[in-house]
PDB file of C-alpha atoms and ligand atoms in Angstrom:
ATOM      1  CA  UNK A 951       1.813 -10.760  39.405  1.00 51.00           C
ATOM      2  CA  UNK A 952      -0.886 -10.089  37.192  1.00 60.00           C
ATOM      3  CA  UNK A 953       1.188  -8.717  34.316  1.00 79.00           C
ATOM      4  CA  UNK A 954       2.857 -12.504  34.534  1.00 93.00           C
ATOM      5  CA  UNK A 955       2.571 -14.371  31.152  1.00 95.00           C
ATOM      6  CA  UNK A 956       2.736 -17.861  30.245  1.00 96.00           C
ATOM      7  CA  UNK A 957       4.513 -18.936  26.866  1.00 95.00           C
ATOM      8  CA  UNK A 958       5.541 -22.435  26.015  1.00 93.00           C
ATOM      9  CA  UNK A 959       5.083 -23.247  29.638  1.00 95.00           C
ATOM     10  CA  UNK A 960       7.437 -20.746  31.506  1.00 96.00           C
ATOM     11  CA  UNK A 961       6.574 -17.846  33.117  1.00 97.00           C
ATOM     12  CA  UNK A 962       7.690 -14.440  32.064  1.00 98.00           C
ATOM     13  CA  UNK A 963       7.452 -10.882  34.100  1.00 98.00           C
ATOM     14  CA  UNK A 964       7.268  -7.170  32.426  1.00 97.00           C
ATOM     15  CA  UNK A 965      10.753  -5.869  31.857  1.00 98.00           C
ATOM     16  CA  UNK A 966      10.951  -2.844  29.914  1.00 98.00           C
ATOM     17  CA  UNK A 967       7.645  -0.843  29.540  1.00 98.00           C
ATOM     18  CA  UNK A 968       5.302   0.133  25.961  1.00 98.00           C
ATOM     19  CA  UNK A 969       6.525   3.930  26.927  1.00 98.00           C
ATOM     20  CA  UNK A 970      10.408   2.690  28.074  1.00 98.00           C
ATOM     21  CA  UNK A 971      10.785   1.580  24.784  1.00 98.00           C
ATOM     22  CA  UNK A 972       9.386   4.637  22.968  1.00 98.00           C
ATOM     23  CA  UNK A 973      11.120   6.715  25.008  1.00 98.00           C
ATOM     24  CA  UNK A 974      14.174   5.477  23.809  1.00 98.00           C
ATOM     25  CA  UNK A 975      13.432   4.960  20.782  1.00 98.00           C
ATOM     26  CA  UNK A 976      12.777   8.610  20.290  1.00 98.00           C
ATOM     27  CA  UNK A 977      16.386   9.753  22.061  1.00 98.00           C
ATOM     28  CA  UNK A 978      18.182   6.503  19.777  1.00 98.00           C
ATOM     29  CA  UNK A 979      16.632   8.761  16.268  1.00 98.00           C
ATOM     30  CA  UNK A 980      17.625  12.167  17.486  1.00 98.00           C
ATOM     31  CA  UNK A 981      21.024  11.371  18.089  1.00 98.00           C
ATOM     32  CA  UNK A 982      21.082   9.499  14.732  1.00 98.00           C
ATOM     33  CA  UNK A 983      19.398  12.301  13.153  1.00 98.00           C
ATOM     34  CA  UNK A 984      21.886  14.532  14.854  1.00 98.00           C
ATOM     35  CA  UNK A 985      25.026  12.522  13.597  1.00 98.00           C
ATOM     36  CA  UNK A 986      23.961  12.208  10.180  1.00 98.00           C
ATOM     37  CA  UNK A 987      22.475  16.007   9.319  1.00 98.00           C
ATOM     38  CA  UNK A 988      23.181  16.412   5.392  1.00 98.00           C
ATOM     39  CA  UNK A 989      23.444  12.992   4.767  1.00 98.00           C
ATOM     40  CA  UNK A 990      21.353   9.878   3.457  1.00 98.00           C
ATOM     41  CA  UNK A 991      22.139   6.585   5.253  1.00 98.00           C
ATOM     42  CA  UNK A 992      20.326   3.268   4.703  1.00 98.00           C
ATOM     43  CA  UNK A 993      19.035   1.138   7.517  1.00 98.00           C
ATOM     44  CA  UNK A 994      19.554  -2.187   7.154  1.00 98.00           C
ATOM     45  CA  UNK A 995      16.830  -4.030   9.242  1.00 98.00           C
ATOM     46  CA  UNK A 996      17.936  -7.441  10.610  1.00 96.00           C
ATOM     47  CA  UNK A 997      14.592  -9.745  10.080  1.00 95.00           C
ATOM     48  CA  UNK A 998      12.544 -11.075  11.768  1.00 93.00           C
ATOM     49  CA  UNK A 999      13.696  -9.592  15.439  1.00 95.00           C
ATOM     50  CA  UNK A1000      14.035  -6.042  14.099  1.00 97.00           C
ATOM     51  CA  UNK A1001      11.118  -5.104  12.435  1.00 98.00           C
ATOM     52  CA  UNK A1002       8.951  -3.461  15.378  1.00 98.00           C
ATOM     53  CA  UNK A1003      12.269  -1.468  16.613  1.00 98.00           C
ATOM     54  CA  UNK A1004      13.035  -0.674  12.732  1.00 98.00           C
ATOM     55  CA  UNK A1005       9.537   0.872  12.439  1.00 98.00           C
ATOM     56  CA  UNK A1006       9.235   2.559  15.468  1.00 98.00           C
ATOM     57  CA  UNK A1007      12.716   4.125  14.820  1.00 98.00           C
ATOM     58  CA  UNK A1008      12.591   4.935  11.334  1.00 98.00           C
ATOM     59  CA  UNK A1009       9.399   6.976  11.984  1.00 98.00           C
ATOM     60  CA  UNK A1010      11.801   9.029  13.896  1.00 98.00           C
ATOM     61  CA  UNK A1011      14.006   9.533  11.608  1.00 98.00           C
ATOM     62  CA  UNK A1012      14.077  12.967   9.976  1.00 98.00           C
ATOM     63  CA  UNK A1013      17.317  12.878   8.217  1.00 98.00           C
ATOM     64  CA  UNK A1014      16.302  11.766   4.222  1.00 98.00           C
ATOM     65  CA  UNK A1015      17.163   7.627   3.780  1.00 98.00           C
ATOM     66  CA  UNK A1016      16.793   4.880   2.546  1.00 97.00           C
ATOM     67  CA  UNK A1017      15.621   0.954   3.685  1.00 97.00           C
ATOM     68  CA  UNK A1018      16.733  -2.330   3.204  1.00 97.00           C
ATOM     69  CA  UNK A1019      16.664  -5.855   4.746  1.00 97.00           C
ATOM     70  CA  UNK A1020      18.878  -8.674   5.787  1.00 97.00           C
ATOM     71  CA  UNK A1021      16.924 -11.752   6.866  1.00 95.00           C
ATOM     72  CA  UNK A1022      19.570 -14.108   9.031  1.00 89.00           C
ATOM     73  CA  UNK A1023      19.347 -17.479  10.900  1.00 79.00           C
ATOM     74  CA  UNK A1024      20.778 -18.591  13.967  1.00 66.00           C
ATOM     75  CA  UNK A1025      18.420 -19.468  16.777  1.00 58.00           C
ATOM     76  CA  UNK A1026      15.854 -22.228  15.239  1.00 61.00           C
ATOM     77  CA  UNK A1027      13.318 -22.476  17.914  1.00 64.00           C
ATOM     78  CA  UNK A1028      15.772 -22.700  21.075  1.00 66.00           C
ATOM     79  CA  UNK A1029      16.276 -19.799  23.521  1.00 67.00           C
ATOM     80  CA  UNK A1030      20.432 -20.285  23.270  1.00 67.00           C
ATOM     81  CA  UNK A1031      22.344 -19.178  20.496  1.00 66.00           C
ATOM     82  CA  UNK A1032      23.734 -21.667  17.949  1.00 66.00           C
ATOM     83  CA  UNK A1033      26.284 -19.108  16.475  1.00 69.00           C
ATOM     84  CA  UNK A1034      25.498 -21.110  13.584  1.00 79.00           C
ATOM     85  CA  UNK A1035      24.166 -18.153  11.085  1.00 85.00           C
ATOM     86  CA  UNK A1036      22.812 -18.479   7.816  1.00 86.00           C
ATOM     87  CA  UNK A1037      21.754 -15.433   5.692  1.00 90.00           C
ATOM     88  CA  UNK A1038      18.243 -16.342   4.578  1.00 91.00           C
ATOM     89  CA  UNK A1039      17.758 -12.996   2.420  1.00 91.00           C
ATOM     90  CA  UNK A1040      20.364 -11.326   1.000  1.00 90.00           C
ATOM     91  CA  UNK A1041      20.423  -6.985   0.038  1.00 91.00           C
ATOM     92  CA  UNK A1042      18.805  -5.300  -2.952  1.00 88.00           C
ATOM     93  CA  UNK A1043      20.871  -2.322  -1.766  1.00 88.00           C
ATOM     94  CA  UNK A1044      23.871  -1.038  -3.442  1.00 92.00           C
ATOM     95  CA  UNK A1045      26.195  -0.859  -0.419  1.00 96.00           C
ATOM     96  CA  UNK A1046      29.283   0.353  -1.922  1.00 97.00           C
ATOM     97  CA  UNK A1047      29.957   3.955  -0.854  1.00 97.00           C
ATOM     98  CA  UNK A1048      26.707   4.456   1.136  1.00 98.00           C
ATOM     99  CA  UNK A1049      26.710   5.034   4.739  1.00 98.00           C
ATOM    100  CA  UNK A1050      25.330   2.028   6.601  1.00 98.00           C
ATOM    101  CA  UNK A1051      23.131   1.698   9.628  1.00 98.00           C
ATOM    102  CA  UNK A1052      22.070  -1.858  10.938  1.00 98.00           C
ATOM    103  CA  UNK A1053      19.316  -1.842  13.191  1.00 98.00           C
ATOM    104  CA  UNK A1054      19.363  -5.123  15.017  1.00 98.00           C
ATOM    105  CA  UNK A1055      16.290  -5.848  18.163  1.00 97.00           C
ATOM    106  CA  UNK A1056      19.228  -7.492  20.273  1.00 97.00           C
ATOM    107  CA  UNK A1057      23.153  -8.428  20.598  1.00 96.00           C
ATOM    108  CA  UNK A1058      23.670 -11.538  22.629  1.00 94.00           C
ATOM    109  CA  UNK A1059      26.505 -13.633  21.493  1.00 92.00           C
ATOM    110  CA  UNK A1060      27.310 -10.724  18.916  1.00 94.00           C
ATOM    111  CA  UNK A1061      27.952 -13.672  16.279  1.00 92.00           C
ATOM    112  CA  UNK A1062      24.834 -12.668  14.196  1.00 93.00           C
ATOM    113  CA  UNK A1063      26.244  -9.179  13.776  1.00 95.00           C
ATOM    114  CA  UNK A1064      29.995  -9.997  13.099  1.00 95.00           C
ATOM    115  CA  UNK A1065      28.718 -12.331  10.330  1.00 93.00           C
ATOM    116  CA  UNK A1066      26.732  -8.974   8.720  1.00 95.00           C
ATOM    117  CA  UNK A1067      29.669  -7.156   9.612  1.00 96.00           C
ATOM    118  CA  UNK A1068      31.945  -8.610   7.802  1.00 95.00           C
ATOM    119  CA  UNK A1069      28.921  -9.383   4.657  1.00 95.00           C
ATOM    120  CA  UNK A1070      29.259  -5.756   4.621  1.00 97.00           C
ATOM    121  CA  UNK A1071      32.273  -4.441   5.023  1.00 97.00           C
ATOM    122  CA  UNK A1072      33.699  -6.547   2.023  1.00 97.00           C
ATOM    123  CA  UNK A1073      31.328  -4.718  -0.229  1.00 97.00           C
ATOM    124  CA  UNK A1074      33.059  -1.144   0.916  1.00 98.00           C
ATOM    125  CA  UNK A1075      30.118   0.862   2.869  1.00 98.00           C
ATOM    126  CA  UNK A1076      31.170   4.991   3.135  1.00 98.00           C
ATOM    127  CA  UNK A1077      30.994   4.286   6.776  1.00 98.00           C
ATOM    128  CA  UNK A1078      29.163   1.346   9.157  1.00 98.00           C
ATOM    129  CA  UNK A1079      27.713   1.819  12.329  1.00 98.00           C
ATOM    130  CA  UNK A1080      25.270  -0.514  14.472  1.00 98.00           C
ATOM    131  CA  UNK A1081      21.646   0.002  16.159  1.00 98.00           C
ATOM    132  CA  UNK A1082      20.555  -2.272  18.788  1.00 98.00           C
ATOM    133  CA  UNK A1083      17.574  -1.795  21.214  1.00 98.00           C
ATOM    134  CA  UNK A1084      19.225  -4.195  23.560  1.00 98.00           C
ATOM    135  CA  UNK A1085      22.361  -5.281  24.273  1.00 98.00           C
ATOM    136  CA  UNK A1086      23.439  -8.361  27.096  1.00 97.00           C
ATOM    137  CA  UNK A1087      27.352  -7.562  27.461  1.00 96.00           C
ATOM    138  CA  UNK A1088      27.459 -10.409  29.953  1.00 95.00           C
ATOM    139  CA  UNK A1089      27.093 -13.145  26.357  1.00 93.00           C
ATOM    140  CA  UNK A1090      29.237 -11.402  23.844  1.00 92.00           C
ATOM    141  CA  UNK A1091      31.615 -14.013  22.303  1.00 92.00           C
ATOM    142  CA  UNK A1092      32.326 -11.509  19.128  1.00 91.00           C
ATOM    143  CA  UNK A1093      34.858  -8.075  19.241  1.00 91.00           C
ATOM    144  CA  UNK A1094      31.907  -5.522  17.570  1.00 93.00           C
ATOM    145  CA  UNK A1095      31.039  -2.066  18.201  1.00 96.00           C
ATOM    146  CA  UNK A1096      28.051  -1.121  19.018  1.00 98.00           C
ATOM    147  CA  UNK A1097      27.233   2.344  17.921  1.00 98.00           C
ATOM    148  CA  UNK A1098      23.691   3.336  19.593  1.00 98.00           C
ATOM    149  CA  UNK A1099      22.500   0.787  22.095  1.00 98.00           C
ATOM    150  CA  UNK A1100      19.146   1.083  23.453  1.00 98.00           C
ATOM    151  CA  UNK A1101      19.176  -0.941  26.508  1.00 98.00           C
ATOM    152  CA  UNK A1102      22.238  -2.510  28.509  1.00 98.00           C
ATOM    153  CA  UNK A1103      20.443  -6.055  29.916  1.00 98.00           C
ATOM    154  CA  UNK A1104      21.726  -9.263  32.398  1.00 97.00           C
ATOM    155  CA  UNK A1105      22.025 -12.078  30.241  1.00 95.00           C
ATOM    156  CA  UNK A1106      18.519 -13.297  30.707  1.00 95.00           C
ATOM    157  CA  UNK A1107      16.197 -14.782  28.057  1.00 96.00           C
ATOM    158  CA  UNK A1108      13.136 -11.586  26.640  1.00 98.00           C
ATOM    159  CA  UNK A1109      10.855 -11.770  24.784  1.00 98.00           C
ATOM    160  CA  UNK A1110       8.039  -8.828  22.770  1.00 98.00           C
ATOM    161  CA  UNK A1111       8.626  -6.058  20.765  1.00 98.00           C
ATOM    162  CA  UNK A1112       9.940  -7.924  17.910  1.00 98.00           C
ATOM    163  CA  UNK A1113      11.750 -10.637  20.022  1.00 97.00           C
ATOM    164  CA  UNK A1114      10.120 -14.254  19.991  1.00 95.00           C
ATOM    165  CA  UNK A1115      10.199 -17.538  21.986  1.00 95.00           C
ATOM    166  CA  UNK A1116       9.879 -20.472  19.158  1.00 92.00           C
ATOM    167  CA  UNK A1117       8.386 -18.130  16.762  1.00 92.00           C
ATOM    168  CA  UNK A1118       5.387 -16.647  18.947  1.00 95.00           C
ATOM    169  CA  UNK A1119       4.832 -13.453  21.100  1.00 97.00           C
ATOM    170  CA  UNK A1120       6.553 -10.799  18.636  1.00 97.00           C
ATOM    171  CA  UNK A1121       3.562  -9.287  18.893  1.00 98.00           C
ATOM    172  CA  UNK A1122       3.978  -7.728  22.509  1.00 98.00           C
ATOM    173  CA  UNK A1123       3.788  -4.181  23.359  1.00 98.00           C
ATOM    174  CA  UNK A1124       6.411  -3.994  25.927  1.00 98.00           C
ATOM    175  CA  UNK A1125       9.390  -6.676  26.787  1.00 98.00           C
ATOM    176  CA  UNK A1126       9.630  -9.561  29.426  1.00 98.00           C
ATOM    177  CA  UNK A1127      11.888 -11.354  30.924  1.00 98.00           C
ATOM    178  CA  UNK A1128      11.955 -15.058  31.763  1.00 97.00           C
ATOM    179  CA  UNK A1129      11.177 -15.176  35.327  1.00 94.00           C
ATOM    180  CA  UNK A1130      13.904 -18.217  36.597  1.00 84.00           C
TER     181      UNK A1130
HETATM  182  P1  IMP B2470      23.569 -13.382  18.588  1.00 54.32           P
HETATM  183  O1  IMP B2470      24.121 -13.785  17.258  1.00 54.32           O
HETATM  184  O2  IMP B2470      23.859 -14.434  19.648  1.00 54.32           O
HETATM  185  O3  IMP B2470      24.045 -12.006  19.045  1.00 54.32           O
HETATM  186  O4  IMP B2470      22.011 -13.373  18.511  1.00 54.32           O
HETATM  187  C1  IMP B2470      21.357 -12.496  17.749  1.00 54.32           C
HETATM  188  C2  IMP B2470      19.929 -12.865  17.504  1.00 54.32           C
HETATM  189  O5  IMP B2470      19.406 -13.874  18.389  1.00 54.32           O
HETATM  190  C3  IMP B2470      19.074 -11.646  17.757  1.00 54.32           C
HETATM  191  O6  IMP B2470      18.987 -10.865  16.598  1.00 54.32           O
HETATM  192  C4  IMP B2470      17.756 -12.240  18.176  1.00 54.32           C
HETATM  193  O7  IMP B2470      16.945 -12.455  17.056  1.00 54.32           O
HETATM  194  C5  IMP B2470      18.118 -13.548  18.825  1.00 54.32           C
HETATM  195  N1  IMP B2470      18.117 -13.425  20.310  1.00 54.32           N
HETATM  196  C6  IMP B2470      19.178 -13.205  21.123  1.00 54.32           C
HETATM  197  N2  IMP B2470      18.826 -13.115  22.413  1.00 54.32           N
HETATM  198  C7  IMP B2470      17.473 -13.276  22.428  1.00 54.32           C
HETATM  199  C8  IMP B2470      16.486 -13.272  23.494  1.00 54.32           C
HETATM  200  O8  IMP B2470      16.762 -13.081  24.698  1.00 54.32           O
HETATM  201  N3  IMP B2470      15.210 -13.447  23.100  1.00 54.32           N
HETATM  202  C9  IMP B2470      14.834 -13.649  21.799  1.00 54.32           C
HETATM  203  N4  IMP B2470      15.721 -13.657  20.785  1.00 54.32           N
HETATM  204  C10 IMP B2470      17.019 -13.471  21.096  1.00 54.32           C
HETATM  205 MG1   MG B2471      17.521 -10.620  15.377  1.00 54.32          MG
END
């Protein structure tokens, strides 16, 4: 009860724990470490929701690389997905003939990340491969792989690590769920 917090008026509960997450995190690099020995992929964080996870995971990272960032659109301020994206900021990268990694905080409706999949794909990437800390099967309306998935979750509405409600709380530690 007392880990409860209160943001725009609902009520949300711990989900996923400060040392869950790094935990994960940590397993997530090594087997991307692992899978690209002798290589020199770029991660392609997905803004806003992404950059805590991106950080957290790129300090991982041992393998040499490089960083970029996509900044996309599709929310607004409500907590269901218009599957309306817009791409806000576009690449600096070269993508052509690089290996690709997006690192994405979460895949709900998957429409965000079949929009960047296709954005890059048409600008022939060596190979393309997706991170996501969290994934909610239960709301996928798009046919994409996911390559490293972090966390399997009900389709409930979280918030923290990255993730906000109307713009606030990216700032938490750990990540809740909306209590119903
Ligand atoms: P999708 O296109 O429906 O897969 O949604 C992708 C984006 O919506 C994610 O990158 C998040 O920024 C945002 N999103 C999806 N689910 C949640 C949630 O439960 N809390 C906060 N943001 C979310
Ligand atoms: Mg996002």
């Amino acid at each position: 009860m007392k880990n409860d917090l209160t943001v725009n008026g609902d009520t949300f509960e711990i989900m996923i724990s400060e040392q869950k997450i790094k935990d994960r995190v940590k397993e997530l690099a090594d087997e991307i470490n692992a899978d690209y020995a002798g290589k020199v992929p770029v991660f392609i964080g997905i803004l806003n929701g992404s950059f805590i996870f991106f950080a957290d995971l790129i300090r991982e990272i041992t393998i040499d690389c490089e960083v970029d960032f996509l900044k996309l659109s599709s929310y607004g301020d409500a907590k269901i997905s218009s599957g309306n994206v817009r791409l806000l900021k576009d690449l600096n990268c070269q993508v052509t003939g690089r290996d690709i990694i997006i690192v994405e905080d979460i895949v709900d409706s998957g429409l965000s990340m079949q929009y960047i999949r296709e954005l890059i794909l048409r600008q022939n990437p060596t190979s393309f491969k997706v991170v996501t800390l969290l994934y909610k099967p239960a709301s996928i309306k798009s046919n994409i792989q996911l390559d490293y998935v972090g966390f399997t979750i009900d389709p409930e509405f979280v918030i923290g690590y990255g993730l906000d409600y109307a713009q606030r709380v990216r700032n938490l530690k750990a990540i809740y769920r909306m209590k119903s």
